[in-house]
Amino acid sequence: MKELEEFEFMGDNPQMHQAVLIPGDGIGPEVTAAVRRVLEAASVPVVWEEHQAGLAAVQAGRPLLAEETIDAIRHHRVALKGPCTTPVGEGFTSINVQLRKKLNLFAAVRPVRSLDGVPTRFENVDLVIIRENTEGLYSGVENQVTDGVVMSMKVATQVACERIARWAFRFANRRRRRRITVFHKANIMKVTDGLFLRCARKVHEQDYPNLEYQELIIDAGCMKLVQDPSQFDVLLLENLYGDVVSDLCAGLVGGLGVVPGANFGDDLAVFEAVHGSAPDIAGKGLANPLALLMSGVMMLNYLAETRSDPRCQQAADRIKAAYNRALAEGQKTRDLGGTLSTDAFADAVIARLGD
Ligand code: ATP
């Protein structure tokens, strides 16, 4: 196992990958615990280093997002993260956003696929959302100009726009996807969205003319998405559009309980579901752990690829087959029309892992 000897972060056990685990807030701890159980039952070669972030950290007398946690992710280069609650209209800056910015996790990837056993209006959805994760209206530059007048600044840099375009085309090319569609509003935001478009066009023309490229004004794009999502393949969006369209697309395949995600930087990645901390159902055993479990499978695929470890690929395939079987056999949580609790769904997946 030559490749294994080359791992930088083997810790005490040379056969294991070390990864940071952040349970988060709201439904985070319960879905994280359920996913951890499934991964352990599948004997994944991963050792977790657990860190608290968000309100859970504050309750434990720690900062919202400790430098130690950031450093741990930088060191291990991979993390699985539950959602952290973000106060609405007041309070501290989103921990999720802070983490993405501090670690320069510039590319969010959210695969959206129809699942057997989860009937929805469309049966053939298979698209990938790629969201620029570091700028746009998420720059957090907001202020009161004068009494009754407030403003928020949308930031776009050529470096970040080109970087995400390049990442998206490379991803599409490697995954043998056929077409990239950019959703934009450059008819109104001519400067910022205009730059985003120009960068995407440039990367397409210079480096990936083999891929189909399409631009759609976001409002028309959303209409087309809900009419027939099968016409889309890879969607490339700036930060806020990516956030909104991710939830829209989740609704096409069964909701937030079934859409995973990953945030990639140059040489590190944090895997987290698209959903938030859903405080309305927290602590009740109602949360679907599948979106985070799928994110865990994405993490294993990433480890398999970046660290040439076939065990991670095998474990990923096994877990995927198990949750697909569970769903096909009607084992579902309430959000999907079933009756299972968070833990009972995890048990159903574990029971189908096979040998
Ligand atoms: P954020 O602002 O953190 O992104 P949000 O406003 O998108 O959060 P979520 O926490 O993602 O809100 O949840 C929206 C609703 O979707 C919740 O109220 C909950 O009912 C449902 N939901 C979200 N995630 C799940 C899940 N894993 N299982 C079941 N229901 C969920």
GROMACS .gro file of C-alpha atoms and ligand atoms in nm:
model
  386
    1MET     CA    1   0.000   0.000   0.000
    2LYS     CA    2   0.247   0.262  -0.117
    3GLU     CA    3  -0.014   0.533  -0.145
    4LEU     CA    4  -0.110   0.492   0.218
    5GLU     CA    5   0.247   0.560   0.325
    6GLU     CA    6   0.228   0.890   0.146
    7PHE     CA    7  -0.059   1.026   0.356
    8GLU     CA    8   0.038   1.340   0.535
    9PHE     CA    9  -0.207   1.314   0.820
   10MET     CA   10  -0.212   0.962   0.945
   11GLY     CA   11  -0.200   1.038   1.317
   12ASP     CA   12  -0.126   0.738   1.538
   13ASN     CA   13  -0.292   0.492   1.306
   14PRO     CA   14  -0.131   0.474   0.963
   15GLN     CA   15  -0.432   0.292   0.823
   16MET     CA   16  -0.680   0.565   0.906
   17HIS     CA   17  -0.763   0.910   0.771
   18GLN     CA   18  -0.820   1.179   1.028
   19ALA     CA   19  -1.115   1.410   0.968
   20VAL     CA   20  -1.282   1.687   1.164
   21LEU     CA   21  -1.643   1.632   1.270
   22ILE     CA   22  -1.858   1.934   1.360
   23PRO     CA   23  -2.201   1.833   1.492
   24GLY     CA   24  -2.338   2.190   1.473
   25ASP     CA   25  -2.670   2.315   1.615
   26GLY     CA   26  -3.040   2.236   1.590
   27ILE     CA   27  -3.083   1.903   1.413
   28GLY     CA   28  -2.705   1.893   1.358
   29PRO     CA   29  -2.608   1.676   1.657
   30GLU     CA   30  -2.880   1.415   1.592
   31VAL     CA   31  -2.815   1.379   1.219
   32THR     CA   32  -2.439   1.378   1.278
   33ALA     CA   33  -2.468   1.104   1.541
   34ALA     CA   34  -2.685   0.895   1.307
   35VAL     CA   35  -2.441   0.938   1.017
   36ARG     CA   36  -2.144   0.858   1.236
   37ARG     CA   37  -2.313   0.532   1.338
   38VAL     CA   38  -2.370   0.434   0.974
   39LEU     CA   39  -2.013   0.519   0.875
   40GLU     CA   40  -1.874   0.324   1.169
   41ALA     CA   41  -2.095   0.025   1.087
   42ALA     CA   42  -1.949   0.036   0.735
   43SER     CA   43  -1.597   0.034   0.890
   44VAL     CA   44  -1.485   0.347   0.709
   45PRO     CA   45  -1.111   0.408   0.757
   46VAL     CA   46  -1.169   0.745   0.925
   47VAL     CA   47  -1.088   0.868   1.275
   48TRP     CA   48  -1.291   1.171   1.384
   49GLU     CA   49  -1.162   1.474   1.568
   50GLU     CA   50  -1.475   1.636   1.705
   51HIS     CA   51  -1.504   2.015   1.731
   52GLN     CA   52  -1.799   2.226   1.840
   53ALA     CA   53  -1.898   2.534   1.643
   54GLY     CA   54  -2.190   2.778   1.657
   55LEU     CA   55  -2.433   2.792   1.947
   56ALA     CA   56  -2.323   2.446   2.061
   57ALA     CA   57  -1.972   2.585   2.111
   58VAL     CA   58  -2.100   2.887   2.304
   59GLN     CA   59  -2.302   2.659   2.531
   60ALA     CA   60  -1.979   2.471   2.602
   61GLY     CA   61  -1.811   2.802   2.696
   62ARG     CA   62  -1.616   2.827   2.372
   63PRO     CA   63  -1.608   3.089   2.093
   64LEU     CA   64  -1.864   3.057   1.813
   65LEU     CA   65  -1.590   2.950   1.573
   66ALA     CA   66  -1.258   2.881   1.745
   67GLU     CA   67  -0.929   2.928   1.560
   68GLU     CA   68  -0.847   2.579   1.684
   69THR     CA   69  -1.134   2.439   1.475
   70ILE     CA   70  -1.018   2.625   1.165
   71ASP     CA   71  -0.662   2.504   1.225
   72ALA     CA   72  -0.782   2.145   1.269
   73ILE     CA   73  -0.958   2.154   0.931
   74ARG     CA   74  -0.650   2.310   0.770
   75HIS     CA   75  -0.441   2.035   0.921
   76HIS     CA   76  -0.659   1.733   0.840
   77ARG     CA   77  -0.786   1.893   0.517
   78VAL     CA   78  -1.123   1.725   0.539
   79ALA     CA   79  -1.430   1.775   0.758
   80LEU     CA   80  -1.789   1.658   0.789
   81LYS     CA   81  -2.008   1.932   0.927
   82GLY     CA   82  -2.360   1.959   1.063
   83PRO     CA   83  -2.551   2.287   1.017
   84CYS     CA   84  -2.494   2.585   1.248
   85THR     CA   85  -2.785   2.813   1.334
   86THR     CA   86  -2.771   3.164   1.188
   87PRO     CA   87  -2.975   3.435   1.361
   88VAL     CA   88  -3.215   3.611   1.124
   89GLY     CA   89  -3.208   3.990   1.089
   90GLU     CA   90  -2.965   4.042   1.379
   91GLY     CA   91  -2.683   3.882   1.576
   92PHE     CA   92  -2.358   3.722   1.472
   93THR     CA   93  -2.237   3.649   1.116
   94SER     CA   94  -2.325   3.303   0.988
   95ILE     CA   95  -2.075   3.044   1.111
   96ASN     CA   96  -2.125   2.848   0.789
   97VAL     CA   97  -2.030   3.154   0.583
   98GLN     CA   98  -1.737   3.244   0.813
   99LEU     CA   99  -1.596   2.894   0.781
  100ARG     CA  100  -1.618   2.901   0.401
  101LYS     CA  101  -1.445   3.238   0.386
  102LYS     CA  102  -1.173   3.163   0.641
  103LEU     CA  103  -1.082   2.837   0.470
  104ASN     CA  104  -1.130   2.980   0.122
  105LEU     CA  105  -1.378   2.705   0.037
  106PHE     CA  106  -1.474   2.877  -0.283
  107ALA     CA  107  -1.670   2.605  -0.462
  108ALA     CA  108  -1.992   2.459  -0.323
  109VAL     CA  109  -2.108   2.148  -0.507
  110ARG     CA  110  -2.458   2.010  -0.461
  111PRO     CA  111  -2.564   1.707  -0.662
  112VAL     CA  112  -2.942   1.690  -0.700
  113ARG     CA  113  -3.080   1.352  -0.809
  114SER     CA  114  -3.413   1.175  -0.814
  115LEU     CA  115  -3.417   0.878  -0.578
  116ASP     CA  116  -3.597   0.546  -0.615
  117GLY     CA  117  -3.864   0.525  -0.349
  118VAL     CA  118  -3.898   0.904  -0.322
  119PRO     CA  119  -4.174   0.986  -0.568
  120THR     CA  120  -4.180   1.346  -0.688
  121ARG     CA  121  -4.325   1.530  -0.985
  122PHE     CA  122  -4.015   1.448  -1.194
  123GLU     CA  123  -3.837   1.113  -1.204
  124ASN     CA  124  -3.527   1.199  -1.401
  125VAL     CA  125  -3.356   1.484  -1.221
  126ASP     CA  126  -2.978   1.459  -1.233
  127LEU     CA  127  -2.808   1.792  -1.205
  128VAL     CA  128  -2.521   1.947  -1.014
  129ILE     CA  129  -2.524   2.295  -0.866
  130ILE     CA  130  -2.191   2.474  -0.844
  131ARG     CA  131  -2.209   2.784  -0.629
  132GLU     CA  132  -1.943   3.051  -0.582
  133ASN     CA  133  -1.902   3.046  -0.207
  134THR     CA  134  -1.699   3.348  -0.101
  135GLU     CA  135  -1.836   3.673  -0.237
  136GLY     CA  136  -2.141   3.841  -0.396
  137LEU     CA  137  -2.394   3.972  -0.145
  138TYR     CA  138  -2.236   3.743   0.115
  139SER     CA  139  -1.949   3.991   0.144
  140GLY     CA  140  -2.132   4.107   0.457
  141VAL     CA  141  -2.075   4.475   0.375
  142GLU     CA  142  -2.405   4.626   0.488
  143ASN     CA  143  -2.471   4.958   0.647
  144GLN     CA  144  -2.718   5.228   0.729
  145VAL     CA  145  -2.664   5.518   0.489
  146THR     CA  146  -2.901   5.752   0.669
  147ASP     CA  147  -3.229   5.727   0.856
  148GLY     CA  148  -3.449   5.480   0.672
  149VAL     CA  149  -3.187   5.403   0.406
  150VAL     CA  150  -2.970   5.092   0.422
  151MET     CA  151  -2.744   4.928   0.169
  152SER     CA  152  -2.571   4.597   0.102
  153MET     CA  153  -2.272   4.560  -0.124
  154LYS     CA  154  -2.242   4.291  -0.388
  155VAL     CA  155  -1.875   4.216  -0.444
  156ALA     CA  156  -1.739   4.031  -0.745
  157THR     CA  157  -1.371   3.994  -0.826
  158GLN     CA  158  -1.223   3.870  -1.148
  159VAL     CA  159  -1.004   3.627  -0.954
  160ALA     CA  160  -1.299   3.461  -0.778
  161CYS     CA  161  -1.527   3.463  -1.084
  162GLU     CA  162  -1.263   3.304  -1.303
  163ARG     CA  163  -1.164   3.059  -1.032
  164ILE     CA  164  -1.518   2.924  -0.989
  165ALA     CA  165  -1.575   2.913  -1.366
  166ARG     CA  166  -1.256   2.718  -1.416
  167TRP     CA  167  -1.345   2.484  -1.131
  168ALA     CA  168  -1.694   2.425  -1.271
  169PHE     CA  169  -1.578   2.350  -1.626
  170ARG     CA  170  -1.303   2.121  -1.499
  171PHE     CA  171  -1.554   1.939  -1.282
  172ALA     CA  172  -1.803   1.904  -1.570
  173ASN     CA  173  -1.535   1.780  -1.803
  174ARG     CA  174  -1.397   1.523  -1.561
  175ARG     CA  175  -1.742   1.394  -1.472
  176ARG     CA  176  -1.836   1.368  -1.839
  177ARG     CA  177  -2.116   1.616  -1.802
  178ARG     CA  178  -2.229   1.773  -2.128
  179ARG     CA  179  -2.342   2.125  -2.051
  180ILE     CA  180  -2.294   2.416  -1.812
  181THR     CA  181  -2.570   2.671  -1.762
  182VAL     CA  182  -2.500   3.000  -1.586
  183PHE     CA  183  -2.795   3.166  -1.411
  184HIS     CA  184  -2.745   3.542  -1.384
  185LYS     CA  185  -2.917   3.877  -1.367
  186ALA     CA  186  -2.667   4.069  -1.579
  187ASN     CA  187  -2.947   4.261  -1.746
  188ILE     CA  188  -2.988   4.447  -1.414
  189MET     CA  189  -2.654   4.394  -1.237
  190LYS     CA  190  -2.451   4.466  -1.546
  191VAL     CA  191  -2.122   4.519  -1.366
  192THR     CA  192  -2.113   4.237  -1.111
  193ASP     CA  193  -2.310   3.965  -1.290
  194GLY     CA  194  -2.159   4.096  -1.614
  195LEU     CA  195  -1.813   4.011  -1.481
  196PHE     CA  196  -1.932   3.666  -1.368
  197LEU     CA  197  -2.061   3.598  -1.720
  198ARG     CA  198  -1.752   3.729  -1.897
  199CYS     CA  199  -1.531   3.503  -1.687
  200ALA     CA  200  -1.747   3.197  -1.758
  201ARG     CA  201  -1.748   3.274  -2.133
  202LYS     CA  202  -1.371   3.318  -2.135
  203VAL     CA  203  -1.302   2.986  -1.962
  204HIS     CA  204  -1.547   2.812  -2.193
  205GLU     CA  205  -1.403   2.958  -2.511
  206GLN     CA  206  -1.038   2.921  -2.413
  207ASP     CA  207  -1.031   2.586  -2.240
  208TYR     CA  208  -1.355   2.390  -2.273
  209PRO     CA  209  -1.514   2.452  -2.613
  210ASN     CA  210  -1.602   2.078  -2.611
  211LEU     CA  211  -1.871   2.145  -2.346
  212GLU     CA  212  -2.204   2.309  -2.424
  213TYR     CA  213  -2.244   2.648  -2.259
  214GLN     CA  214  -2.568   2.833  -2.191
  215GLU     CA  215  -2.667   3.154  -2.011
  216LEU     CA  216  -3.011   3.214  -1.863
  217ILE     CA  217  -3.151   3.508  -1.673
  218ILE     CA  218  -3.221   3.359  -1.334
  219ASP     CA  219  -3.596   3.423  -1.324
  220ALA     CA  220  -3.647   3.246  -1.657
  221GLY     CA  221  -3.404   2.975  -1.544
  222CYS     CA  222  -3.613   2.906  -1.233
  223MET     CA  223  -3.927   2.875  -1.441
  224LYS     CA  224  -3.757   2.628  -1.675
  225LEU     CA  225  -3.623   2.434  -1.376
  226VAL     CA  226  -3.968   2.373  -1.232
  227GLN     CA  227  -4.113   2.296  -1.578
  228ASP     CA  228  -3.853   2.039  -1.676
  229PRO     CA  229  -3.537   1.996  -1.469
  230SER     CA  230  -3.409   1.720  -1.697
  231GLN     CA  231  -3.298   1.988  -1.947
  232PHE     CA  232  -3.026   2.097  -1.703
  233ASP     CA  233  -2.694   1.934  -1.631
  234VAL     CA  234  -2.443   2.153  -1.440
  235LEU     CA  235  -2.563   2.488  -1.306
  236LEU     CA  236  -2.305   2.756  -1.227
  237LEU     CA  237  -2.421   3.038  -1.000
  238GLU     CA  238  -2.287   3.322  -0.791
  239ASN     CA  239  -2.329   3.296  -0.415
  240LEU     CA  240  -2.685   3.411  -0.339
  241TYR     CA  241  -2.840   3.262  -0.652
  242GLY     CA  242  -2.667   2.935  -0.567
  243ASP     CA  243  -2.817   2.939  -0.219
  244VAL     CA  244  -3.171   3.001  -0.339
  245VAL     CA  245  -3.161   2.768  -0.639
  246SER     CA  246  -3.017   2.489  -0.421
  247ASP     CA  247  -3.333   2.484  -0.210
  248LEU     CA  248  -3.552   2.509  -0.520
  249CYS     CA  249  -3.375   2.207  -0.668
  250ALA     CA  250  -3.399   2.019  -0.339
  251GLY     CA  251  -3.775   2.062  -0.370
  252LEU     CA  252  -3.764   1.885  -0.707
  253VAL     CA  253  -3.627   1.562  -0.560
  254GLY     CA  254  -3.796   1.532  -0.221
  255GLY     CA  255  -3.676   1.825  -0.014
  256LEU     CA  256  -3.386   1.933   0.200
  257GLY     CA  257  -3.354   1.591   0.362
  258VAL     CA  258  -3.206   1.439   0.046
  259VAL     CA  259  -2.956   1.688  -0.096
  260PRO     CA  260  -2.590   1.664   0.007
  261GLY     CA  261  -2.314   1.914  -0.046
  262ALA     CA  262  -1.943   1.978  -0.038
  263ASN     CA  263  -1.737   2.295  -0.010
  264PHE     CA  264  -1.402   2.274  -0.185
  265GLY     CA  265  -1.091   2.486  -0.151
  266ASP     CA  266  -0.763   2.430  -0.330
  267ASP     CA  267  -0.653   2.138  -0.116
  268LEU     CA  268  -0.921   2.089   0.147
  269ALA     CA  269  -1.292   2.020   0.165
  270VAL     CA  270  -1.579   2.049   0.411
  271PHE     CA  271  -1.882   1.828   0.349
  272GLU     CA  272  -2.222   1.945   0.468
  273ALA     CA  273  -2.586   1.903   0.370
  274VAL     CA  274  -2.768   2.186   0.193
  275HIS     CA  275  -3.020   2.215   0.475
  276GLY     CA  276  -2.984   2.442   0.776
  277SER     CA  277  -3.027   2.363   1.144
  278ALA     CA  278  -3.409   2.334   1.120
  279PRO     CA  279  -3.472   2.444   1.481
  280ASP     CA  280  -3.846   2.371   1.439
  281ILE     CA  281  -3.782   1.996   1.441
  282ALA     CA  282  -3.461   1.981   1.647
  283GLY     CA  283  -3.439   1.723   1.924
  284LYS     CA  284  -3.756   1.542   1.816
  285GLY     CA  285  -3.603   1.260   1.614
  286LEU     CA  286  -3.782   1.392   1.304
  287ALA     CA  287  -3.479   1.501   1.102
  288ASN     CA  288  -3.375   1.306   0.797
  289PRO     CA  289  -3.005   1.219   0.829
  290LEU     CA  290  -2.983   1.116   0.462
  291ALA     CA  291  -2.857   1.451   0.326
  292LEU     CA  292  -2.566   1.444   0.569
  293LEU     CA  293  -2.509   1.073   0.506
  294MET     CA  294  -2.488   1.146   0.133
  295SER     CA  295  -2.242   1.425   0.217
  296GLY     CA  296  -2.041   1.164   0.408
  297VAL     CA  297  -2.042   0.945   0.097
  298MET     CA  298  -1.912   1.244  -0.102
  299MET     CA  299  -1.639   1.278   0.158
  300LEU     CA  300  -1.540   0.913   0.115
  301ASN     CA  301  -1.530   0.956  -0.264
  302TYR     CA  302  -1.306   1.259  -0.214
  303LEU     CA  303  -1.072   1.064   0.014
  304ALA     CA  304  -1.067   0.776  -0.233
  305GLU     CA  305  -0.971   1.013  -0.512
  306THR     CA  306  -0.729   1.248  -0.339
  307ARG     CA  307  -0.556   0.985  -0.125
  308SER     CA  308  -0.579   0.691  -0.362
  309ASP     CA  309  -0.751   0.475  -0.102
  310PRO     CA  310  -0.979   0.214  -0.257
  311ARG     CA  311  -1.125   0.129   0.086
  312CYS     CA  312  -1.299   0.466   0.093
  313GLN     CA  313  -1.450   0.403  -0.249
  314GLN     CA  314  -1.571   0.059  -0.142
  315ALA     CA  315  -1.726   0.200   0.176
  316ALA     CA  316  -1.891   0.483  -0.020
  317ASP     CA  317  -2.042   0.238  -0.270
  318ARG     CA  318  -2.164   0.012   0.007
  319ILE     CA  319  -2.334   0.290   0.200
  320LYS     CA  320  -2.492   0.432  -0.114
  321ALA     CA  321  -2.630   0.092  -0.210
  322ALA     CA  322  -2.766   0.050   0.145
  323TYR     CA  323  -2.952   0.381   0.161
  324ASN     CA  324  -3.088   0.335  -0.190
  325ARG     CA  325  -3.220  -0.009  -0.090
  326ALA     CA  326  -3.368   0.128   0.229
  327LEU     CA  327  -3.556   0.399   0.036
  328ALA     CA  328  -3.669   0.161  -0.236
  329GLU     CA  329  -3.807  -0.068   0.035
  330GLY     CA  330  -4.007   0.221   0.184
  331GLN     CA  331  -3.783   0.288   0.483
  332LYS     CA  332  -3.825   0.664   0.510
  333THR     CA  333  -3.835   0.949   0.755
  334ARG     CA  334  -4.143   1.170   0.789
  335ASP     CA  335  -4.026   1.443   0.550
  336LEU     CA  336  -4.040   1.180   0.274
  337GLY     CA  337  -4.380   1.050   0.379
  338GLY     CA  338  -4.249   0.768   0.599
  339THR     CA  339  -4.270   0.708   0.972
  340LEU     CA  340  -3.910   0.641   1.075
  341SER     CA  341  -3.721   0.849   1.328
  342THR     CA  342  -3.371   0.979   1.257
  343ASP     CA  343  -3.215   0.683   1.440
  344ALA     CA  344  -3.453   0.425   1.293
  345PHE     CA  345  -3.358   0.536   0.941
  346ALA     CA  346  -2.990   0.501   1.030
  347ASP     CA  347  -3.067   0.149   1.163
  348ALA     CA  348  -3.247   0.064   0.838
  349VAL     CA  349  -2.939   0.167   0.638
  350ILE     CA  350  -2.705  -0.024   0.869
  351ALA     CA  351  -2.922  -0.336   0.835
  352ARG     CA  352  -2.873  -0.317   0.457
  353LEU     CA  353  -2.497  -0.266   0.451
  354GLY     CA  354  -2.436  -0.635   0.386
  355ASP     CA  355  -2.095  -0.788   0.442
  356ATP     P1  356  -3.052   2.818   0.693
  356ATP     O1  357  -3.092   2.960   0.699
  356ATP     O2  358  -2.963   2.773   0.804
  356ATP     O3  359  -3.008   2.772   0.557
  356ATP     P2  360  -3.313   2.737   0.628
  356ATP     O4  361  -3.391   2.857   0.650
  356ATP     O5  362  -3.278   2.695   0.489
  356ATP     O6  363  -3.183   2.735   0.721
  356ATP     P3  364  -3.353   2.478   0.717
  356ATP     O7  365  -3.300   2.465   0.853
  356ATP     O8  366  -3.267   2.430   0.607
  356ATP     O9  367  -3.393   2.625   0.694
  356ATP    O10  368  -3.490   2.406   0.709
  356ATP     C1  369  -3.607   2.451   0.646
  356ATP     C2  370  -3.717   2.350   0.679
  356ATP    O11  371  -3.694   2.229   0.608
  356ATP     C3  372  -3.713   2.314   0.827
  356ATP    O12  373  -3.801   2.392   0.895
  356ATP     C4  374  -3.750   2.169   0.831
  356ATP    O13  375  -3.888   2.154   0.851
  356ATP     C5  376  -3.712   2.117   0.694
  356ATP     N1  377  -3.587   2.041   0.699
  356ATP     C6  378  -3.462   2.089   0.681
  356ATP     N2  379  -3.373   1.992   0.691
  356ATP     C7  380  -3.441   1.880   0.719
  356ATP     C8  381  -3.402   1.745   0.743
  356ATP     N3  382  -3.275   1.704   0.740
  356ATP     N4  383  -3.499   1.654   0.770
  356ATP     C9  384  -3.628   1.692   0.773
  356ATP     N5  385  -3.670   1.817   0.751
  356ATP    C10  386  -3.578   1.910   0.724
   0.00000   0.00000   0.00000
